[in-house]
Short mmCIF file of C-alpha atoms and ligand atoms in Angstrom, two decimals:
data_model
loop_
_atom_site.label_atom_id
_atom_site.label_comp_id
_atom_site.label_asym_id
_atom_site.label_seq_id
_atom_site.Cartn_x
_atom_site.Cartn_y
_atom_site.Cartn_z
CA ASP A 226 -43.08 31.85 9.74
CA SER A 227 -40.57 29.03 10.19
CA VAL A 228 -37.14 29.78 11.61
CA PHE A 229 -35.85 27.69 8.68
CA ALA A 230 -37.79 29.62 6.04
CA SER A 231 -34.52 30.73 4.42
CA ILE A 232 -33.14 27.18 3.97
CA VAL A 233 -32.64 26.33 0.28
CA GLN A 234 -33.25 22.94 -1.36
CA ALA A 235 -30.03 20.89 -1.34
CA PRO A 236 -28.88 19.17 -4.56
CA GLU A 237 -29.15 15.37 -4.78
CA ASP A 238 -25.95 13.45 -4.03
CA PRO A 239 -24.05 12.87 -7.33
CA ILE A 240 -24.03 9.10 -6.71
CA LEU A 241 -27.03 8.28 -4.51
CA GLY A 242 -29.13 10.80 -6.46
CA VAL A 243 -28.82 8.60 -9.55
CA THR A 244 -30.91 5.94 -7.82
CA VAL A 245 -33.49 8.60 -6.88
CA ALA A 246 -33.82 9.55 -10.57
CA TYR A 247 -33.88 5.87 -11.62
CA ASN A 248 -36.70 5.09 -9.21
CA LYS A 249 -38.80 7.93 -10.70
CA ASP A 250 -38.41 6.62 -14.28
CA PRO A 251 -41.49 4.60 -15.41
CA SER A 252 -39.66 3.06 -18.39
CA PRO A 253 -39.75 -0.77 -18.39
CA ASN A 254 -36.22 -1.10 -19.75
CA LYS A 255 -34.50 1.39 -17.44
CA LEU A 256 -31.11 0.33 -16.12
CA ASN A 257 -29.46 1.49 -12.88
CA LEU A 258 -25.67 1.48 -13.29
CA GLY A 259 -25.14 4.17 -10.65
CA VAL A 260 -24.54 3.19 -7.04
CA GLY A 261 -21.91 0.55 -6.37
CA ALA A 262 -24.32 -2.11 -5.17
CA TYR A 263 -24.13 -5.71 -6.41
CA ARG A 264 -27.03 -7.10 -8.41
CA THR A 265 -27.56 -10.71 -9.51
CA GLU A 266 -28.02 -11.88 -13.12
CA GLU A 267 -31.75 -11.35 -12.41
CA GLY A 268 -30.99 -7.73 -11.46
CA LYS A 269 -31.83 -8.25 -7.80
CA PRO A 270 -29.85 -7.28 -4.66
CA LEU A 271 -28.04 -10.28 -3.16
CA VAL A 272 -28.04 -11.41 0.46
CA LEU A 273 -25.24 -13.97 0.69
CA ASN A 274 -26.30 -17.46 1.83
CA VAL A 275 -23.61 -17.38 4.49
CA VAL A 276 -25.08 -14.10 5.80
CA ARG A 277 -28.53 -15.71 6.05
CA LYS A 278 -26.94 -18.65 7.93
CA ALA A 279 -25.13 -16.33 10.34
CA GLU A 280 -28.32 -14.40 10.99
CA GLN A 281 -30.19 -17.67 11.70
CA LEU A 282 -27.53 -18.63 14.26
CA LEU A 283 -27.86 -15.23 15.92
CA VAL A 284 -31.65 -15.37 16.03
CA ASN A 285 -31.58 -18.88 17.53
CA ASP A 286 -29.04 -17.87 20.17
CA GLN A 287 -31.34 -17.10 23.11
CA SER A 288 -28.40 -15.83 25.18
CA ARG A 289 -27.98 -12.79 22.96
CA VAL A 290 -29.13 -9.45 24.40
CA LYS A 291 -29.45 -5.92 23.08
CA GLU A 292 -27.06 -4.22 25.47
CA TYR A 293 -24.86 -1.32 24.37
CA LEU A 294 -21.61 -2.34 22.71
CA PRO A 295 -18.40 -0.76 24.03
CA ILE A 296 -17.52 2.55 22.36
CA LEU A 297 -15.01 0.72 20.11
CA GLY A 298 -17.58 -1.96 19.22
CA LEU A 299 -17.33 -5.75 19.29
CA ALA A 300 -13.75 -6.54 20.35
CA GLU A 301 -13.73 -9.92 18.56
CA PHE A 302 -15.07 -8.31 15.38
CA ASN A 303 -12.26 -5.75 15.59
CA LYS A 304 -9.58 -8.43 15.99
CA LEU A 305 -10.99 -10.46 13.08
CA SER A 306 -11.28 -7.36 10.87
CA ALA A 307 -7.67 -6.41 11.49
CA LYS A 308 -6.63 -9.99 10.64
CA LEU A 309 -8.71 -9.93 7.44
CA ILE A 310 -6.87 -6.93 6.01
CA LEU A 311 -3.43 -7.38 7.62
CA GLY A 312 -3.21 -11.17 7.33
CA ASN A 313 -3.32 -13.87 10.01
CA ASP A 314 0.44 -13.76 10.48
CA SER A 315 0.75 -9.98 10.63
CA PRO A 316 3.63 -8.93 12.92
CA ALA A 317 1.74 -5.70 13.69
CA ILE A 318 -1.07 -7.78 15.20
CA GLN A 319 1.29 -10.15 17.03
CA GLU A 320 3.08 -7.14 18.54
CA ASN A 321 -0.23 -5.54 19.60
CA ARG A 322 0.50 -2.44 17.51
CA VAL A 323 -2.95 -2.13 15.95
CA ALA A 324 -5.77 -0.01 17.41
CA THR A 325 -9.12 -0.94 15.84
CA ALA A 326 -12.60 0.56 16.22
CA GLN A 327 -15.81 -0.87 14.76
CA CYS A 328 -17.30 2.03 12.80
CA LEU A 329 -20.32 2.77 10.62
CA SER A 330 -19.11 1.00 7.47
CA GLY A 331 -16.43 2.53 5.25
CA THR A 332 -17.72 6.08 5.43
CA GLY A 333 -17.84 6.02 9.22
CA SER A 334 -14.35 4.54 9.42
CA LEU A 335 -12.99 7.28 7.16
CA ARG A 336 -14.76 10.00 9.16
CA VAL A 337 -13.61 8.74 12.58
CA GLY A 338 -10.05 8.45 11.24
CA ALA A 339 -10.22 11.97 9.81
CA GLU A 340 -11.61 13.43 13.06
CA PHE A 341 -8.85 11.66 14.99
CA LEU A 342 -6.18 13.08 12.65
CA ALA A 343 -7.64 16.60 12.81
CA LYS A 344 -7.43 16.41 16.60
CA HIS A 345 -4.07 14.62 17.13
CA TYR A 346 -1.89 14.86 13.99
CA HIS A 347 0.46 17.76 13.25
CA GLN A 348 -0.41 17.87 9.52
CA ARG A 349 -3.89 18.94 8.40
CA THR A 350 -3.51 18.29 4.68
CA ILE A 351 -4.78 15.10 3.06
CA TYR A 352 -3.96 14.27 -0.58
CA ILE A 353 -6.62 12.27 -2.43
CA PRO A 354 -6.35 10.83 -5.96
CA GLN A 355 -7.74 12.76 -8.94
CA PRO A 356 -10.49 11.52 -9.40
CA SER A 357 -11.63 9.77 -6.25
CA TRP A 358 -14.87 8.63 -4.60
CA GLY A 359 -17.11 11.68 -4.65
CA ASN A 360 -17.77 11.59 -0.89
CA HIS A 361 -14.07 11.67 0.13
CA VAL A 362 -13.72 15.47 -0.14
CA LYS A 363 -16.75 16.13 2.08
CA VAL A 364 -15.83 13.50 4.69
CA PHE A 365 -12.34 14.95 5.16
CA THR A 366 -13.30 18.62 4.86
CA MET A 367 -16.09 18.29 7.43
CA ALA A 368 -13.64 16.60 9.79
CA GLY A 369 -11.41 19.67 9.60
CA LEU A 370 -8.74 18.49 7.17
CA SER A 371 -7.80 20.40 4.03
CA VAL A 372 -8.02 18.33 0.87
CA LYS A 373 -5.52 18.45 -2.00
CA ASN A 374 -5.29 16.20 -5.07
CA TYR A 375 -2.55 14.03 -6.46
CA ARG A 376 -2.61 13.10 -10.15
CA TYR A 377 -3.88 9.53 -10.57
CA TYR A 378 -5.90 8.86 -13.75
CA ASP A 379 -4.61 9.57 -17.27
CA PRO A 380 -7.61 10.20 -19.56
CA THR A 381 -5.51 9.71 -22.71
CA THR A 382 -4.34 6.20 -21.79
CA ARG A 383 -7.31 5.56 -19.48
CA GLY A 384 -4.66 4.16 -17.15
CA LEU A 385 -2.56 5.32 -14.21
CA ASN A 386 -0.66 8.62 -14.45
CA PHE A 387 2.18 7.08 -12.48
CA GLN A 388 4.72 9.83 -13.15
CA GLY A 389 2.23 12.50 -12.14
CA LEU A 390 1.38 10.55 -9.01
CA LEU A 391 5.04 10.26 -7.98
CA GLU A 392 5.70 13.94 -8.73
CA ASP A 393 2.70 15.13 -6.70
CA LEU A 394 3.45 12.88 -3.73
CA GLY A 395 7.12 13.85 -4.00
CA ALA A 396 6.13 17.51 -3.79
CA ALA A 397 3.79 17.02 -0.81
CA PRO A 398 4.94 18.55 2.48
CA ALA A 399 6.66 16.11 4.85
CA GLY A 400 4.13 14.26 6.98
CA ALA A 401 1.14 14.99 4.75
CA ILE A 402 -1.66 12.41 4.86
CA VAL A 403 -2.23 10.46 1.63
CA LEU A 404 -5.47 8.62 0.87
CA LEU A 405 -4.87 5.39 -1.02
CA HIS A 406 -7.56 3.15 -2.48
CA ALA A 407 -6.43 -0.29 -1.27
CA CYS A 408 -7.81 -1.98 -4.43
CA ALA A 409 -10.45 -1.44 -7.15
CA HIS A 410 -10.05 2.34 -7.41
CA ASN A 411 -13.38 4.16 -7.49
CA PRO A 412 -14.36 5.52 -10.04
CA THR A 413 -11.58 4.55 -12.50
CA GLY A 414 -11.06 0.82 -11.86
CA VAL A 415 -7.35 1.53 -12.39
CA ASP A 416 -4.94 0.17 -9.74
CA PRO A 417 -1.14 0.47 -9.52
CA THR A 418 0.81 -2.74 -10.23
CA VAL A 419 2.64 -4.41 -7.34
CA GLU A 420 5.90 -2.85 -8.61
CA GLU A 421 4.28 0.58 -8.75
CA TRP A 422 2.91 0.11 -5.24
CA GLU A 423 6.42 -0.67 -4.03
CA GLN A 424 7.73 2.56 -5.57
CA ILE A 425 4.83 4.49 -4.01
CA ARG A 426 5.61 2.94 -0.64
CA GLN A 427 9.32 3.82 -0.83
CA SER A 428 8.60 7.39 -1.91
CA MET A 429 5.97 7.93 0.80
CA ARG A 430 8.09 6.43 3.58
CA SER A 431 11.12 8.51 2.52
CA LYS A 432 9.06 11.67 3.00
CA GLY A 433 7.28 10.51 6.13
CA LEU A 434 3.87 10.77 4.40
CA LEU A 435 1.07 9.10 6.38
CA PRO A 436 -0.87 6.46 4.38
CA PHE A 437 -4.65 6.33 4.91
CA PHE A 438 -5.94 3.23 3.10
CA ASP A 439 -9.56 3.05 2.05
CA SER A 440 -10.45 -0.63 1.66
CA ALA A 441 -14.06 -0.82 0.48
CA TYR A 442 -13.68 -3.69 -2.00
CA GLN A 443 -11.34 -6.28 -0.50
CA GLY A 444 -11.93 -9.51 -2.43
CA PHE A 445 -14.09 -7.75 -4.98
CA ALA A 446 -11.31 -6.69 -7.35
CA SER A 447 -9.53 -9.99 -7.97
CA GLY A 448 -11.87 -12.39 -6.14
CA SER A 449 -9.08 -13.02 -3.63
CA LEU A 450 -9.12 -11.42 -0.19
CA ASP A 451 -5.35 -11.81 0.15
CA ALA A 452 -4.43 -10.49 -3.30
CA ASP A 453 -6.57 -7.40 -2.79
CA ALA A 454 -4.95 -6.73 0.60
CA GLN A 455 -1.40 -6.93 -0.80
CA PRO A 456 -0.76 -3.15 -1.07
CA VAL A 457 -1.83 -2.60 2.55
CA ARG A 458 0.33 -5.50 3.74
CA MET A 459 3.39 -4.14 1.88
CA PHE A 460 3.18 -0.88 3.81
CA VAL A 461 2.51 -2.57 7.16
CA ALA A 462 5.39 -5.01 6.57
CA ASP A 463 7.89 -2.14 6.58
CA GLY A 464 7.05 -1.42 10.21
CA GLY A 465 5.67 2.03 9.46
CA GLU A 466 2.38 3.53 10.63
CA CYS A 467 -0.86 3.81 8.65
CA PHE A 468 -4.63 4.18 8.86
CA ILE A 469 -6.96 1.62 7.28
CA ALA A 470 -10.71 2.05 6.75
CA GLN A 471 -12.57 -1.20 6.03
CA SER A 472 -16.07 -1.70 4.68
CA TYR A 473 -18.14 -4.92 4.57
CA ALA A 474 -20.85 -3.26 2.48
CA LYS A 475 -19.84 -4.86 -0.81
CA ASN A 476 -17.76 -7.93 -0.04
CA MET A 477 -20.26 -9.27 2.53
CA GLY A 478 -23.30 -7.53 1.03
CA LEU A 479 -23.99 -5.80 4.35
CA TYR A 480 -24.69 -2.37 2.76
CA GLY A 481 -27.53 -1.21 4.99
CA GLU A 482 -26.11 -2.81 8.17
CA ARG A 483 -23.27 -0.26 8.11
CA VAL A 484 -20.45 -2.65 9.08
CA GLY A 485 -16.85 -1.45 8.98
CA ALA A 486 -13.70 -0.88 11.01
CA LEU A 487 -10.94 1.68 11.36
CA SER A 488 -7.49 0.30 12.17
CA ILE A 489 -4.53 2.49 13.13
CA VAL A 490 -1.23 0.64 12.82
CA CYS A 491 1.28 2.18 15.25
CA LYS A 492 5.01 1.69 15.78
CA ALA A 493 4.69 0.45 19.34
CA ALA A 494 2.11 -1.34 21.50
CA ASP A 495 1.99 1.37 24.14
CA VAL A 496 1.27 3.96 21.44
CA ALA A 497 -1.53 1.78 20.05
CA SER A 498 -3.22 1.53 23.44
CA ARG A 499 -3.05 5.30 23.96
CA VAL A 500 -4.33 5.87 20.42
CA GLU A 501 -7.18 3.46 21.13
CA SER A 502 -8.10 5.38 24.28
CA GLN A 503 -8.22 8.65 22.31
CA LEU A 504 -10.32 7.02 19.57
CA LYS A 505 -13.01 6.50 22.22
CA LEU A 506 -13.10 10.24 22.89
CA VAL A 507 -13.76 10.89 19.19
CA ILE A 508 -16.53 8.28 18.92
CA ARG A 509 -18.43 8.79 22.19
CA PRO A 510 -19.74 12.30 21.33
CA MET A 511 -20.34 11.29 17.68
CA TYR A 512 -22.63 8.24 17.95
CA SER A 513 -21.53 6.82 21.33
CA ASN A 514 -21.25 3.17 20.25
CA PRO A 515 -21.86 1.21 17.03
CA PRO A 516 -24.81 -1.04 16.02
CA ILE A 517 -24.67 -4.65 17.19
CA HIS A 518 -26.42 -6.69 14.46
CA GLY A 519 -24.30 -6.25 11.34
CA ALA A 520 -20.97 -6.65 13.13
CA SER A 521 -22.32 -9.79 14.83
CA ILE A 522 -23.08 -11.26 11.39
CA ALA A 523 -19.60 -10.43 10.12
CA MET A 524 -17.96 -11.76 13.28
CA THR A 525 -19.93 -15.02 13.08
CA ILE A 526 -18.69 -15.56 9.52
CA LEU A 527 -15.09 -14.49 10.13
CA LYS A 528 -14.58 -16.67 13.21
CA ASN A 529 -16.03 -19.91 11.80
CA SER A 530 -13.72 -21.52 9.25
CA ASP A 531 -16.51 -23.29 7.36
CA MET A 532 -18.52 -20.08 7.08
CA TYR A 533 -15.38 -18.10 6.20
CA ASN A 534 -14.68 -20.52 3.33
CA GLU A 535 -18.32 -20.39 2.21
CA TRP A 536 -18.08 -16.59 2.20
CA LYS A 537 -14.91 -16.70 0.07
CA ILE A 538 -16.71 -18.84 -2.51
CA GLU A 539 -19.71 -16.51 -2.68
CA LEU A 540 -17.41 -13.48 -2.83
CA LYS A 541 -15.46 -14.93 -5.75
CA ALA A 542 -18.72 -15.68 -7.55
CA MET A 543 -19.70 -12.00 -7.30
CA ALA A 544 -16.28 -10.87 -8.53
CA ASP A 545 -16.41 -13.38 -11.39
CA ARG A 546 -19.86 -12.23 -12.50
CA ILE A 547 -18.63 -8.66 -12.67
CA ILE A 548 -15.63 -9.77 -14.73
CA SER A 549 -17.92 -11.66 -17.11
CA MET A 550 -20.05 -8.52 -17.51
CA ARG A 551 -16.88 -6.66 -18.53
CA LYS A 552 -16.14 -9.27 -21.18
CA GLN A 553 -19.72 -9.32 -22.48
CA LEU A 554 -19.89 -5.52 -22.76
CA PHE A 555 -16.52 -5.38 -24.50
CA ASP A 556 -17.55 -8.14 -26.93
CA ALA A 557 -20.89 -6.45 -27.63
CA LEU A 558 -19.20 -3.14 -28.49
CA SER A 559 -16.58 -4.92 -30.60
CA ALA A 560 -19.31 -6.82 -32.47
CA LYS A 561 -21.14 -3.57 -33.17
CA GLY A 562 -17.94 -1.92 -34.33
CA THR A 563 -18.56 0.94 -31.91
CA PRO A 564 -15.95 3.61 -32.69
CA GLY A 565 -13.12 3.93 -30.15
CA ASP A 566 -10.87 1.63 -28.13
CA TRP A 567 -12.95 -0.13 -25.45
CA SER A 568 -10.22 -2.40 -24.08
CA HIS A 569 -10.19 -0.44 -20.81
CA ILE A 570 -13.52 -2.13 -20.00
CA ILE A 571 -11.68 -5.46 -19.56
CA LYS A 572 -8.44 -3.98 -18.21
CA GLN A 573 -10.05 -2.09 -15.33
CA ILE A 574 -10.94 -4.03 -12.17
CA GLY A 575 -13.49 -3.89 -9.36
CA MET A 576 -17.10 -2.76 -9.43
CA PHE A 577 -16.77 0.09 -11.85
CA THR A 578 -15.87 0.83 -15.44
CA PHE A 579 -14.71 4.37 -16.10
CA THR A 580 -16.04 4.50 -19.66
CA GLY A 581 -14.59 7.85 -20.75
CA LEU A 582 -18.08 9.01 -21.81
CA ASN A 583 -18.62 12.70 -21.06
CA SER A 584 -21.56 14.22 -19.17
CA ASP A 585 -23.40 15.14 -22.39
CA GLN A 586 -23.15 11.55 -23.64
CA VAL A 587 -24.30 10.30 -20.23
CA ALA A 588 -27.27 12.69 -20.31
CA PHE A 589 -28.12 11.45 -23.83
CA MET A 590 -28.00 7.80 -22.69
CA THR A 591 -30.27 8.57 -19.76
CA LYS A 592 -32.75 10.53 -21.84
CA GLU A 593 -32.90 8.22 -24.89
CA TYR A 594 -32.08 4.81 -23.37
CA HIS A 595 -33.02 5.20 -19.69
CA ILE A 596 -29.49 4.25 -18.61
CA TYR A 597 -28.72 5.63 -15.14
CA MET A 598 -25.06 6.21 -14.30
CA THR A 599 -22.93 8.90 -12.71
CA SER A 600 -22.22 11.96 -14.87
CA ASP A 601 -18.47 11.27 -14.82
CA GLY A 602 -19.06 8.27 -17.09
CA ARG A 603 -18.70 5.61 -14.38
CA ILE A 604 -20.86 2.51 -14.64
CA SER A 605 -21.37 -0.07 -11.93
CA MET A 606 -20.79 -3.35 -13.77
CA ALA A 607 -22.74 -5.26 -11.15
CA GLY A 608 -25.87 -3.49 -12.39
CA LEU A 609 -25.57 -5.32 -15.70
CA SER A 610 -26.78 -8.79 -16.72
CA SER A 611 -26.41 -10.83 -19.92
CA LYS A 612 -29.91 -9.71 -20.85
CA THR A 613 -29.21 -5.99 -20.46
CA VAL A 614 -25.71 -5.79 -21.96
CA PRO A 615 -27.11 -5.34 -25.52
CA HIS A 616 -29.25 -2.40 -24.37
CA LEU A 617 -26.22 -0.67 -22.82
CA ALA A 618 -24.09 -1.43 -25.89
CA ASP A 619 -26.78 0.14 -28.11
CA ALA A 620 -26.83 3.23 -25.89
CA ILE A 621 -23.03 3.63 -25.88
CA HIS A 622 -22.90 3.06 -29.63
CA ALA A 623 -25.54 5.74 -30.22
CA ALA A 624 -23.81 8.12 -27.81
CA VAL A 625 -20.44 7.96 -29.59
CA THR A 626 -21.57 7.87 -33.24
C1 CBA B 1310 -13.82 4.03 -2.23
C2 CBA B 1310 -15.01 3.96 -1.32
N1 CBA B 1310 -14.83 4.18 0.01
C3 CBA B 1310 -15.86 4.11 0.87
C4 CBA B 1310 -17.14 3.82 0.43
C5 CBA B 1310 -18.21 3.83 1.50
O1 CBA B 1310 -18.99 2.74 1.52
P1 CBA B 1310 -19.80 2.36 2.84
O2 CBA B 1310 -19.81 3.55 3.76
O3 CBA B 1310 -21.17 2.02 2.36
O4 CBA B 1310 -19.07 1.21 3.44
C6 CBA B 1310 -17.39 3.60 -0.95
C7 CBA B 1310 -18.78 3.29 -1.47
N2 CBA B 1310 -19.09 3.96 -2.70
C8 CBA B 1310 -20.24 3.54 -3.47
O5 CBA B 1310 -20.15 2.15 -3.69
C9 CBA B 1310 -20.27 4.22 -4.81
O6 CBA B 1310 -19.28 4.93 -5.11
O7 CBA B 1310 -21.24 4.02 -5.54
C10 CBA B 1310 -21.55 3.83 -2.79
O8 CBA B 1310 -21.74 2.89 -1.81
C11 CBA B 1310 -21.61 5.21 -2.24
O9 CBA B 1310 -21.94 5.33 -1.04
O10 CBA B 1310 -21.32 6.12 -3.00
C12 CBA B 1310 -16.30 3.66 -1.83
O11 CBA B 1310 -16.48 3.44 -3.14
#
């Protein structure tokens, strides 16, 4: 019999498995509020107009070939990605202190960064927020890091446990790596204020903790690319070092193209160039070099000011629709007099609302109302439309009464 006869069936992924279950449901009024993927008011995936335009330019450009990219990817894409998160006037960029690699979207950027740290950094412990994106633990563990948590979300206030966060980071060993969601914390939608970020920065720098920013939603939280990059820029402005993983999955709608970048901000240019050379040794045996199409789309948009401005408009429209879904859901629950305080729905930001519903209530809503969401009570607001808000409000109302 097979040499793999003893292999057991693996469980579905807690997030991507929700879509698998949704697809199997024959109900006409099923609702997928699981995976963080934007949907239009009509409930359809969105390809941005500016992305279609960029693709048309690429297709019409007869000079384009399908050669391998360099191990670090498209150099111009890397420069433009670093500028997007660090700002056009970033001193780190001007002083050539940033090593950037085009990676396979946000996940790939996190994994390459983690593999690099496991190989070259003296500290193997990474602190991630409690809770965090479900895949973080596996990405860092499989890269050889050991994962610890720092307190982040306060279930009683449904806000930030700022004291707990400071205590846990204050107790971390010197030099420990700390994962920070750059904006739009997944799954809670709770972000530190600018003042709290400044305190976090001071505390981390005083202990020599190494920041690893995960920026998967730049522009999606507030609608402004610059506002959402503020925390990252505060850290980089102090001249210290940090890692930054960027994803274009959501803000450019390039989900399946797997477009992202890892930037390592170093204290000196010669360090950055040596770091960049070692990054190549991590990537070459992993996937050798990254895919050309998606990064070419992103580069085309980022380097053309008209297309960049068109992108910003479309990005803000997506962010605004999500914010209007928050308001509509909050108003629907208020109108129904659903028991409980639902103001966190409009206070939280980004793609997700952390409802506070428990796994039994979630299971009830799936069974009785065909609502698909992650068992931790997170709902992807982009999966909602004005037409489906009442259905979700009915389900939540029934689940809590
Ligand atoms: C904080 C965070 N970091 C990184 C990623 C990776 O994104 P990508 O590799 O596609 O660029 C996600 C996506 N998380 C999800 O939106 C989600 O939580 O639903 C979903 O895409 C996922 O893969 O789980 C994320 O939420």
